[in-house]
């Protein structure tokens, strides 16, 4: 049986005070990372966070109230300066009046991989900018939140398949009317009059393995602005780079029911792509070409493509064509396992390669994936493009193919 400790936080290079006079057993006053070392049975309210840039990692332990009238975690601001960049994860909160209480002047908060049980309100949040996802919510709890309970755009594996989508939370006792392959119920779950989850999970959070978190780049004009990015298919460049025609676009898949989500890939993706996983990736990526020949090849993946001239890669991308035609192929060519030249891989041969890129230039570390489809000549690029459309998954290593009279074959 686990031992319940009153003092169970390890503070690393920071200050934690025991402050029962304010009704809280612990008050976090400095930025840093805090972890629990044991389950905590608390007589007062639990933890008060007064500082910005705090990570509270429960290490899968429990924060339990001995008095259900108290608050588990309170994130405070003085209504003059923001408390921001707070992460609470891997923690079970049980038997509180409010599991997590977030005051108004709080920005950029993430609550994930937590479990809420036997609380009156599992969350009461006035946060500006909030992610609340991959949490488990037991029955008979209410919630108040100014923003929907969902994730940033994620790359994750579910039931052996990889998706790029958003995830919400798992609710015991809830079963949506329909389901999608992404592991998310169709439609919005209206938890209460003041809170909803657009992406309720079909299974418990451990069934979803997140490999990338694709945070949006958002510049807020005013300090009180709130950023909730609800469009998974947000534009990757300025609107003037997109041409709208009068001709309607025929969807390649049935949209979700009204009120939730949207399809998992864009309607301009080629029907020749056989795998839903490849369609999802191409939907999330910018397809970049260099010359007219490669433009024709790029259009075999999707209708909306991007000329490399003057463009900057900031997210998932597909580079079509080799370094002599595509400036981005020139920039990234040597970073791939097999650089493309006129001699390598050879006449009528092309290579499909994948590169994971991490961008540390901004305040948020961003990770994205670049697929390189190129050959030593135009037929080599064509062979790689045609073969890419037949793949089930993004390859873990280079795939070399050759163009023949019968089409592309493995070289």
XYZ file of C-alpha atoms in Angstrom:
411
model
C 0.000 0.000 0.000
C 1.339 3.409 -0.940
C 2.463 5.730 1.775
C 0.695 9.132 1.822
C 3.122 11.981 2.442
C 2.379 15.574 3.286
C 5.666 16.826 1.851
C 5.954 15.019 -1.433
C 7.260 17.552 -3.935
C 10.850 17.592 -5.058
C 11.777 21.137 -6.081
C 14.698 21.417 -8.512
C 16.562 24.751 -8.354
C 13.478 26.690 -7.253
C 11.422 27.723 -4.236
C 8.379 25.926 -2.851
C 6.816 27.190 0.345
C 4.396 25.527 2.748
C 1.733 28.196 3.190
C -1.265 26.976 5.172
C -2.086 30.596 6.068
C -3.291 31.102 2.485
C -5.149 27.797 2.544
C -2.614 25.950 0.372
C -0.147 23.317 1.463
C 2.393 24.435 -1.158
C 2.973 27.620 -3.093
C 5.247 27.672 -6.140
C 6.896 31.071 -6.418
C 9.662 30.486 -8.970
C 9.907 29.124 -12.504
C 11.139 25.570 -12.970
C 10.172 21.911 -12.980
C 8.462 20.295 -9.996
C 7.832 16.574 -9.548
C 5.905 14.454 -7.078
C 7.661 11.584 -5.367
C 4.656 9.904 -3.690
C 0.874 10.087 -3.486
C -0.203 13.155 -1.499
C -3.135 13.224 0.931
C -3.875 16.894 1.623
C -5.872 18.525 4.437
C -5.923 22.033 2.938
C -6.094 23.072 -0.695
C -3.251 21.527 -2.638
C -0.832 23.549 -4.774
C -0.885 27.238 -5.697
C 1.215 28.352 -8.706
C 2.210 32.032 -8.625
C 5.026 31.940 -11.207
C 5.320 31.698 -14.974
C 7.268 28.992 -16.848
C 6.378 26.172 -14.476
C 6.150 22.453 -15.219
C 4.378 20.325 -12.606
C 4.947 16.633 -13.345
C 2.951 14.295 -11.117
C 4.930 11.229 -12.251
C 1.567 9.368 -12.254
C 1.064 9.898 -8.500
C -2.147 11.164 -6.857
C -3.074 14.494 -5.301
C -6.007 13.600 -3.030
C -8.128 15.851 -0.827
C -9.009 14.953 2.749
C -11.643 17.715 2.553
C -13.722 17.855 -0.623
C -14.431 21.593 -0.203
C -10.890 22.563 -1.276
C -9.052 23.142 -4.582
C -6.431 20.762 -5.929
C -4.295 23.139 -8.015
C -4.795 26.884 -8.360
C -2.954 28.881 -11.043
C -2.914 32.488 -9.894
C -2.350 35.862 -11.519
C -2.557 39.306 -9.940
C -4.841 40.636 -12.734
C -2.056 43.030 -13.823
C 0.632 40.713 -15.178
C 0.099 37.394 -16.894
C 1.072 34.084 -15.377
C 2.005 32.097 -18.473
C 3.578 28.932 -19.887
C 2.287 26.454 -17.307
C 2.257 22.686 -17.865
C 0.531 20.181 -15.566
C 0.931 16.537 -16.539
C 0.903 12.924 -15.337
C -1.167 13.573 -12.206
C -4.362 12.150 -10.722
C -6.578 14.646 -8.869
C -9.248 13.142 -6.652
C -11.973 14.309 -4.245
C -11.608 18.093 -4.726
C -14.243 20.776 -5.024
C -12.244 21.998 -8.050
C -9.529 19.780 -9.472
C -7.668 22.565 -11.329
C -8.691 26.227 -11.014
C -7.196 28.688 -13.537
C -7.643 32.420 -13.054
C -8.271 34.977 -15.817
C -4.820 36.460 -16.468
C -3.234 33.082 -17.285
C -1.854 32.353 -20.753
C -0.497 29.317 -22.570
C -1.456 26.544 -20.194
C -1.230 22.837 -21.027
C -2.928 20.109 -18.979
C -2.281 16.624 -20.311
C -2.145 12.978 -19.247
C -3.991 13.710 -16.017
C -6.853 11.767 -14.438
C -9.805 13.374 -12.640
C -12.030 11.393 -10.282
C -14.668 12.252 -7.631
C -14.209 16.021 -8.021
C -17.176 18.393 -8.107
C -15.562 20.356 -10.994
C -12.581 18.724 -12.637
C -11.655 22.069 -14.239
C -12.650 25.713 -13.768
C -10.656 27.759 -16.273
C -10.651 31.370 -17.455
C -7.315 30.917 -19.219
C -6.391 32.808 -22.377
C -4.846 30.121 -24.573
C -5.264 26.614 -23.172
C -4.601 23.038 -24.284
C -6.397 20.299 -22.335
C -5.993 16.864 -23.912
C -5.276 13.160 -23.390
C -6.812 13.349 -19.918
C -9.177 10.780 -18.363
C -12.397 12.141 -16.866
C -14.511 9.920 -14.609
C -18.272 10.293 -14.407
C -20.327 12.728 -12.256
C -17.970 15.725 -12.568
C -18.743 19.120 -14.083
C -16.531 21.655 -15.838
C -16.274 25.335 -16.723
C -13.887 26.493 -19.446
C -13.687 29.556 -21.699
C -11.958 27.487 -24.419
C -12.669 24.033 -25.912
C -10.875 21.083 -24.348
C -8.504 19.982 -27.090
C -4.917 19.649 -28.223
C -2.649 21.438 -30.665
C -2.250 19.595 -33.961
C -0.534 16.275 -33.224
C 1.186 13.512 -35.137
C 0.303 10.306 -33.324
C -0.085 6.548 -33.701
C -3.415 4.879 -32.984
C -4.232 1.222 -33.691
C -0.966 0.879 -35.601
C -1.634 3.812 -37.967
C -0.170 7.325 -37.931
C -2.441 10.374 -38.103
C -2.097 14.145 -38.071
C -5.084 15.417 -36.152
C -6.247 16.911 -32.857
C -7.122 14.920 -29.752
C -9.422 15.678 -26.853
C -10.017 13.606 -23.720
C -11.483 10.276 -22.652
C -14.786 10.406 -20.720
C -15.886 7.344 -18.800
C -19.485 6.487 -19.627
C -19.557 8.509 -22.862
C -19.979 6.869 -26.260
C -20.364 8.983 -29.371
C -22.853 8.049 -32.060
C -20.198 7.514 -34.738
C -16.454 7.048 -34.829
C -13.590 7.866 -37.182
C -10.333 6.046 -37.910
C -8.373 8.743 -36.052
C -9.591 7.351 -32.722
C -11.924 10.323 -32.165
C -15.734 10.320 -31.923
C -17.575 12.239 -34.617
C -19.154 15.476 -33.387
C -18.625 17.729 -30.397
C -19.207 16.423 -26.869
C -21.106 19.123 -24.966
C -19.888 18.350 -21.453
C -21.762 21.234 -19.838
C -23.334 24.553 -20.800
C -19.933 26.207 -20.521
C -17.530 23.630 -21.943
C -17.188 21.268 -24.878
C -14.711 18.776 -26.319
C -14.519 18.804 -30.150
C -12.422 15.614 -30.281
C -13.559 13.165 -27.549
C -11.436 10.015 -27.511
C -12.788 6.578 -28.309
C -10.206 4.832 -26.105
C -8.198 5.735 -23.007
C -5.152 8.001 -23.548
C -2.508 5.267 -23.404
C -3.809 4.058 -26.797
C -2.515 7.241 -28.472
C 1.262 7.624 -28.899
C 2.187 11.219 -29.787
C 5.328 11.567 -31.916
C 5.137 15.272 -32.842
C 3.364 18.340 -31.482
C 2.735 20.954 -34.173
C 2.156 24.197 -32.301
C 0.741 27.028 -34.436
C 2.639 30.260 -34.950
C 0.291 32.971 -33.673
C 1.086 36.627 -33.090
C -1.509 38.259 -30.868
C -2.201 41.961 -31.381
C -3.340 42.693 -27.850
C -2.165 41.137 -24.626
C -5.700 40.059 -23.725
C -6.217 38.214 -27.002
C -6.868 34.509 -26.791
C -5.604 32.101 -29.439
C -7.608 28.934 -30.008
C -6.646 27.341 -33.315
C -9.613 25.225 -34.407
C -8.665 24.617 -38.054
C -6.428 21.606 -38.511
C -5.965 22.582 -42.147
C -4.728 26.104 -41.470
C -2.951 27.837 -44.354
C 0.814 27.395 -44.537
C 1.517 30.730 -46.214
C -0.092 34.113 -46.919
C -3.578 34.023 -48.502
C -2.355 35.680 -51.714
C -0.463 32.469 -52.506
C -3.760 30.626 -52.973
C -5.948 30.856 -56.089
C -9.695 30.318 -55.653
C -11.635 29.266 -58.727
C -15.377 29.149 -59.353
C -15.260 25.411 -59.932
C -16.353 23.437 -56.879
C -13.960 20.893 -55.409
C -15.319 17.386 -54.993
C -14.409 15.955 -51.574
C -12.414 12.718 -51.554
C -13.941 11.609 -48.277
C -17.174 12.178 -46.425
C -17.035 15.156 -44.018
C -17.825 14.714 -40.357
C -21.295 15.513 -39.147
C -21.992 19.182 -38.505
C -20.602 20.417 -35.244
C -17.257 18.683 -35.196
C -13.859 18.265 -36.633
C -13.760 18.010 -40.411
C -12.212 15.383 -42.610
C -8.745 14.022 -41.901
C -7.219 15.116 -45.230
C -7.839 17.888 -47.743
C -10.144 17.463 -50.738
C -7.422 18.275 -53.320
C -5.299 15.222 -52.495
C -4.807 12.858 -55.447
C -7.062 9.811 -55.642
C -4.007 7.880 -56.872
C -2.558 7.934 -53.358
C -3.727 4.644 -51.896
C -2.867 4.945 -48.209
C -4.885 7.101 -45.799
C -1.663 7.673 -43.826
C 0.123 9.078 -46.887
C -2.948 11.192 -47.708
C -2.953 12.570 -44.152
C 0.715 13.509 -44.416
C 0.430 15.153 -47.828
C -2.600 17.051 -46.498
C -0.478 18.410 -43.652
C 2.452 19.289 -45.931
C 3.411 21.950 -48.459
C 4.330 20.346 -51.796
C 7.224 22.356 -53.251
C 8.477 22.258 -56.835
C 11.287 24.001 -58.724
C 10.734 23.849 -62.504
C 7.853 23.165 -64.884
C 8.525 19.425 -65.160
C 8.590 19.011 -61.397
C 5.450 21.163 -61.156
C 3.623 18.567 -63.225
C 4.923 15.801 -60.950
C 3.939 17.755 -57.802
C 0.389 18.111 -59.120
C 0.167 14.329 -59.039
C 0.098 14.594 -55.226
C -2.301 17.497 -54.779
C -3.730 20.499 -56.603
C -2.419 23.207 -54.276
C 1.357 23.285 -54.648
C 4.064 25.869 -53.980
C 6.873 27.246 -56.129
C 10.153 27.117 -54.221
C 11.186 30.660 -55.191
C 10.784 33.010 -52.214
C 9.164 30.362 -50.024
C 10.311 29.347 -46.527
C 9.753 25.879 -45.085
C 8.133 26.169 -41.631
C 6.308 22.841 -41.374
C 5.801 19.479 -43.038
C 6.905 19.570 -46.678
C 7.357 17.431 -49.779
C 10.297 18.514 -51.979
C 9.774 17.415 -55.577
C 12.832 17.413 -57.853
C 16.584 17.378 -57.385
C 19.094 20.082 -56.450
C 19.534 21.410 -59.998
C 15.878 22.383 -60.282
C 14.611 22.969 -56.734
C 16.356 25.462 -54.379
C 15.130 23.552 -51.326
C 16.590 20.363 -52.736
C 19.886 22.239 -52.933
C 19.546 23.421 -49.327
C 18.580 20.066 -47.793
C 20.212 17.612 -50.228
C 23.297 16.875 -48.094
C 21.191 16.356 -44.962
C 19.553 13.272 -46.431
C 21.157 9.850 -46.193
C 21.689 9.654 -49.960
C 22.332 13.036 -51.631
C 21.043 13.292 -55.211
C 23.467 13.987 -58.093
C 23.459 13.403 -61.853
C 25.318 10.151 -61.203
C 23.600 9.009 -58.018
C 21.319 7.045 -57.931
C 21.820 6.885 -61.714
C 20.025 7.005 -65.045
C 16.213 6.711 -64.773
C 16.510 6.186 -61.007
C 15.023 8.149 -58.124
C 14.955 8.013 -54.329
C 12.241 8.609 -51.714
C 13.715 9.855 -48.423
C 12.369 11.292 -45.152
C 14.064 13.841 -42.886
C 12.924 14.895 -39.402
C 13.734 18.562 -38.766
C 13.804 20.402 -35.433
C 13.617 24.199 -35.486
C 15.087 25.839 -32.364
C 15.083 29.397 -33.732
C 11.971 30.606 -31.884
C 10.663 30.498 -28.337
C 8.798 27.284 -29.188
C 10.748 24.288 -30.480
C 9.028 23.030 -33.623
C 9.474 19.655 -35.275
C 8.392 18.744 -38.764
C 8.982 16.196 -41.505
C 10.366 16.688 -45.021
C 9.844 14.070 -47.728
C 12.348 14.265 -50.609
C 11.214 12.832 -53.965
C 13.952 13.245 -56.569
C 16.049 11.471 -59.188
C 19.194 11.883 -61.238
C 16.979 12.795 -64.189
C 13.295 13.520 -64.852
C 12.386 9.862 -65.305
C 14.059 9.061 -62.007
C 11.942 11.725 -60.274
C 8.838 10.372 -62.019
C 9.644 6.846 -60.832
C 10.049 8.047 -57.226
C 6.790 10.042 -57.407
C 4.752 7.165 -58.827
C 6.140 4.723 -56.279
C 5.540 7.151 -53.385
C 1.819 7.142 -54.209
C 1.713 3.373 -53.628
C 3.320 3.411 -50.154
C 1.357 2.504 -47.031
C 3.550 4.532 -44.633
C 6.351 7.064 -44.781
C 9.551 5.022 -45.222
C 12.014 4.665 -42.356
C 14.939 4.598 -44.808
C 15.691 5.572 -48.429
C 13.778 3.756 -51.175
C 15.502 3.650 -54.584
C 13.312 3.010 -57.637
C 13.854 2.860 -61.385
C 11.597 3.849 -64.260
C 10.896 1.022 -66.730
C 8.481 0.392 -69.589
C 6.159 -1.149 -67.017
C 6.407 1.766 -64.616
C 8.452 2.176 -61.396
C 10.186 -0.824 -59.818
C 12.482 -1.159 -56.833
C 16.086 -0.766 -57.929
